[in-house]
Coordinates of C-alpha atoms in Angstrom, one line a residue:
M1 CA 154.4 213.8 145.0
A2 CA 154.1 216.8 147.1
T3 CA 151.0 217.7 148.8
T4 CA 149.8 221.2 149.1
Q5 CA 148.0 222.2 152.2
R6 CA 144.9 223.9 151.6
P7 CA 144.2 227.2 153.4
M8 CA 141.9 227.1 156.4
R9 CA 138.5 228.1 156.2
A10 CA 137.5 231.4 157.8
D11 CA 135.8 229.8 160.9
A12 CA 138.7 227.4 161.4
R13 CA 141.2 230.3 161.1
R14 CA 139.3 232.2 163.7
N15 CA 139.0 229.2 166.2
Y16 CA 142.8 228.7 165.7
E17 CA 143.6 232.3 166.4
R18 CA 141.2 232.3 169.5
L19 CA 142.9 229.3 170.8
L20 CA 146.3 230.9 170.6
A21 CA 144.9 233.9 172.4
A22 CA 143.4 231.7 175.2
A23 CA 146.7 229.8 175.4
R24 CA 148.8 232.9 175.8
V25 CA 146.6 234.1 178.5
A26 CA 146.4 230.8 180.3
F27 CA 150.1 230.0 180.0
A28 CA 150.9 233.5 181.5
E29 CA 148.6 233.0 184.4
Q30 CA 149.1 229.3 185.2
G31 CA 152.3 228.3 183.3
T32 CA 152.9 225.8 180.4
E33 CA 150.9 223.2 182.5
A34 CA 147.6 225.1 182.2
S35 CA 144.4 223.1 181.5
L36 CA 143.8 222.3 177.9
E37 CA 140.1 222.1 178.5
E38 CA 140.0 225.6 180.1
I39 CA 142.0 227.1 177.2
A40 CA 139.4 225.5 174.8
R41 CA 136.7 226.9 176.9
A42 CA 138.0 230.2 177.1
A43 CA 138.3 230.3 173.3
G44 CA 134.9 229.4 173.0
V45 CA 135.4 225.9 171.4
G46 CA 135.3 222.4 172.4
I47 CA 138.5 220.3 173.3
G48 CA 138.0 218.4 170.0
T49 CA 138.6 221.6 168.1
L50 CA 141.7 222.4 170.1
Y51 CA 143.2 218.9 169.4
R52 CA 142.4 219.1 165.6
H53 CA 144.5 222.2 165.5
F54 CA 147.0 221.2 168.2
P55 CA 147.3 217.4 168.7
T56 CA 149.6 217.8 171.8
R57 CA 150.2 220.4 174.5
R58 CA 153.6 221.0 173.0
A59 CA 152.3 221.7 169.5
L60 CA 150.1 224.5 171.0
L61 CA 153.0 225.7 173.0
E62 CA 155.2 225.8 169.8
A63 CA 152.5 227.8 167.9
V64 CA 152.3 230.3 170.9
L65 CA 156.2 230.6 171.0
H66 CA 156.6 230.9 167.2
D67 CA 157.0 234.6 166.9
G68 CA 159.3 234.6 169.9
L69 CA 161.3 232.0 168.3
V70 CA 161.6 233.8 164.9
T71 CA 162.6 236.8 166.9
L72 CA 165.5 235.0 168.6
D73 CA 166.8 233.7 165.2
T74 CA 166.6 237.1 163.7
Q75 CA 168.5 238.6 166.7
A76 CA 171.2 235.9 166.3
R77 CA 171.7 236.7 162.8
E78 CA 172.0 240.6 163.3
L79 CA 174.3 240.0 166.2
L80 CA 176.7 237.9 164.0
G81 CA 178.0 241.3 162.5
A82 CA 178.7 242.9 166.1
D83 CA 182.2 244.3 166.7
S84 CA 182.5 242.3 169.8
P85 CA 181.4 238.5 169.3
Q86 CA 181.7 238.0 173.0
E87 CA 179.1 240.8 173.9
A88 CA 176.9 239.6 171.0
L89 CA 176.9 236.3 172.6
L90 CA 176.1 237.8 176.0
E91 CA 173.2 240.0 174.7
W92 CA 171.7 237.0 172.7
T93 CA 172.0 234.7 175.8
R94 CA 170.0 237.4 177.6
H95 CA 167.3 237.4 175.0
L96 CA 167.2 233.7 175.2
M97 CA 166.7 233.7 178.9
A98 CA 163.9 236.2 178.6
H99 CA 162.2 234.0 176.1
A100 CA 162.5 231.0 178.2
T101 CA 160.9 232.6 181.1
V102 CA 158.0 234.1 179.4
Y103 CA 155.9 231.2 180.8
R104 CA 156.5 229.4 184.1
G105 CA 157.6 225.9 183.3
L106 CA 158.8 226.9 179.9
A107 CA 162.6 226.6 180.5
A108 CA 162.1 222.9 181.7
T109 CA 160.1 222.2 178.5
L110 CA 162.7 223.6 176.4
M111 CA 165.5 221.7 177.9
S112 CA 163.6 218.5 177.5
S113 CA 162.6 219.2 173.9
L114 CA 166.2 220.1 173.0
N115 CA 167.1 216.5 172.4
D116 CA 163.9 214.9 171.8
P117 CA 163.3 214.6 168.1
A118 CA 159.7 213.5 168.6
S119 CA 158.8 216.7 170.5
E120 CA 156.9 219.5 168.4
L121 CA 159.4 221.8 169.9
Y122 CA 162.4 219.9 168.7
G123 CA 162.8 221.8 165.3
A124 CA 162.4 225.1 167.0
C125 CA 165.0 224.3 169.7
Q126 CA 167.4 223.1 166.8
Q127 CA 166.9 226.4 164.9
T128 CA 167.4 228.4 168.1
R129 CA 170.5 226.4 169.0
A130 CA 172.0 226.9 165.6
G131 CA 171.6 230.7 166.1
G132 CA 173.4 230.5 169.4
S133 CA 176.0 228.1 168.0
A134 CA 176.9 230.6 165.3
L135 CA 177.2 233.3 167.8
L136 CA 179.3 230.9 170.0
A137 CA 181.6 230.0 167.2
A138 CA 182.2 233.6 166.3
A139 CA 183.2 234.3 170.0
Q140 CA 185.5 231.2 170.0
R141 CA 187.2 232.4 166.8
T142 CA 188.3 235.4 168.6
G143 CA 189.7 233.4 171.5
T144 CA 187.5 235.1 173.9
V145 CA 185.4 232.0 174.7
R146 CA 186.6 228.5 175.5
D147 CA 186.7 226.3 172.6
D148 CA 185.3 223.1 174.3
V149 CA 181.7 224.7 174.7
T150 CA 179.1 223.5 172.2
G151 CA 175.8 225.2 171.2
T152 CA 174.0 222.5 173.1
D153 CA 175.9 223.2 176.4
L154 CA 175.0 227.1 175.9
M155 CA 171.3 226.2 175.5
R156 CA 171.2 223.8 178.6
L157 CA 173.2 226.4 180.6
V158 CA 170.9 229.3 179.6
N159 CA 167.7 227.3 180.1
A160 CA 169.0 226.0 183.5
V161 CA 169.5 229.6 184.7
A162 CA 166.1 230.5 183.3
W163 CA 164.7 227.7 185.3
I164 CA 166.3 228.9 188.4
G165 CA 165.1 232.5 187.7
E166 CA 161.5 231.0 187.6
H167 CA 162.1 229.9 191.3
C168 CA 164.4 232.4 192.6
G169 CA 163.8 235.6 190.8
D170 CA 165.3 237.7 188.0
D171 CA 168.0 239.2 190.0
T172 CA 169.3 235.6 191.0
A173 CA 169.1 234.6 187.2
E174 CA 170.9 237.7 186.0
R175 CA 173.7 237.1 188.4
L176 CA 174.0 233.4 187.6
L177 CA 173.9 234.3 183.9
G178 CA 176.9 236.6 184.4
L179 CA 178.5 233.7 186.4
V180 CA 177.9 231.3 183.4
M181 CA 179.2 233.7 181.0
D182 CA 182.4 234.3 182.9
G183 CA 182.9 230.5 183.1
L184 CA 182.8 230.3 179.4
R185 CA 185.6 232.7 179.0
A186 CA 188.9 231.4 177.6
Q187 CA 191.6 231.3 180.1

């Protein structure tokens, strides 16, 4: 028997939204390892309220990232109709890299969640990988991208470049992304 989830009470909804807003600020300032206690305090709630809404750090992170992940999925679907599948793939990987660097530490978290079904971010990572895989397959069908590259390979490579970008700067990350994309070209 299916259960229906009751809508949140108004005060619970306000607490939820305040927690998300405080988390966005904390993650932007301190990275994904920001103190959950400080996030709760900044939201004006107790740590128990934070944990009622978000049982783990990754659950909070998934909620904070939700809109960006939906945007990545939408972009992938829109780019599938592009005249140049290889250019569409490059454009989408740039969007993915920008998303993975929105908070310090996020690229490493996303990479570790990609193959961890227990992670709250796993489903979102799989959906993002599916979008990237569809773009990759379209480019492979044209013969412009190597056929031995998988969607998981692509996600790992872009997140690795994003991680390097966190430590070495955007210019380095953009240059390395170009090198990665050149390496994906069919011979």
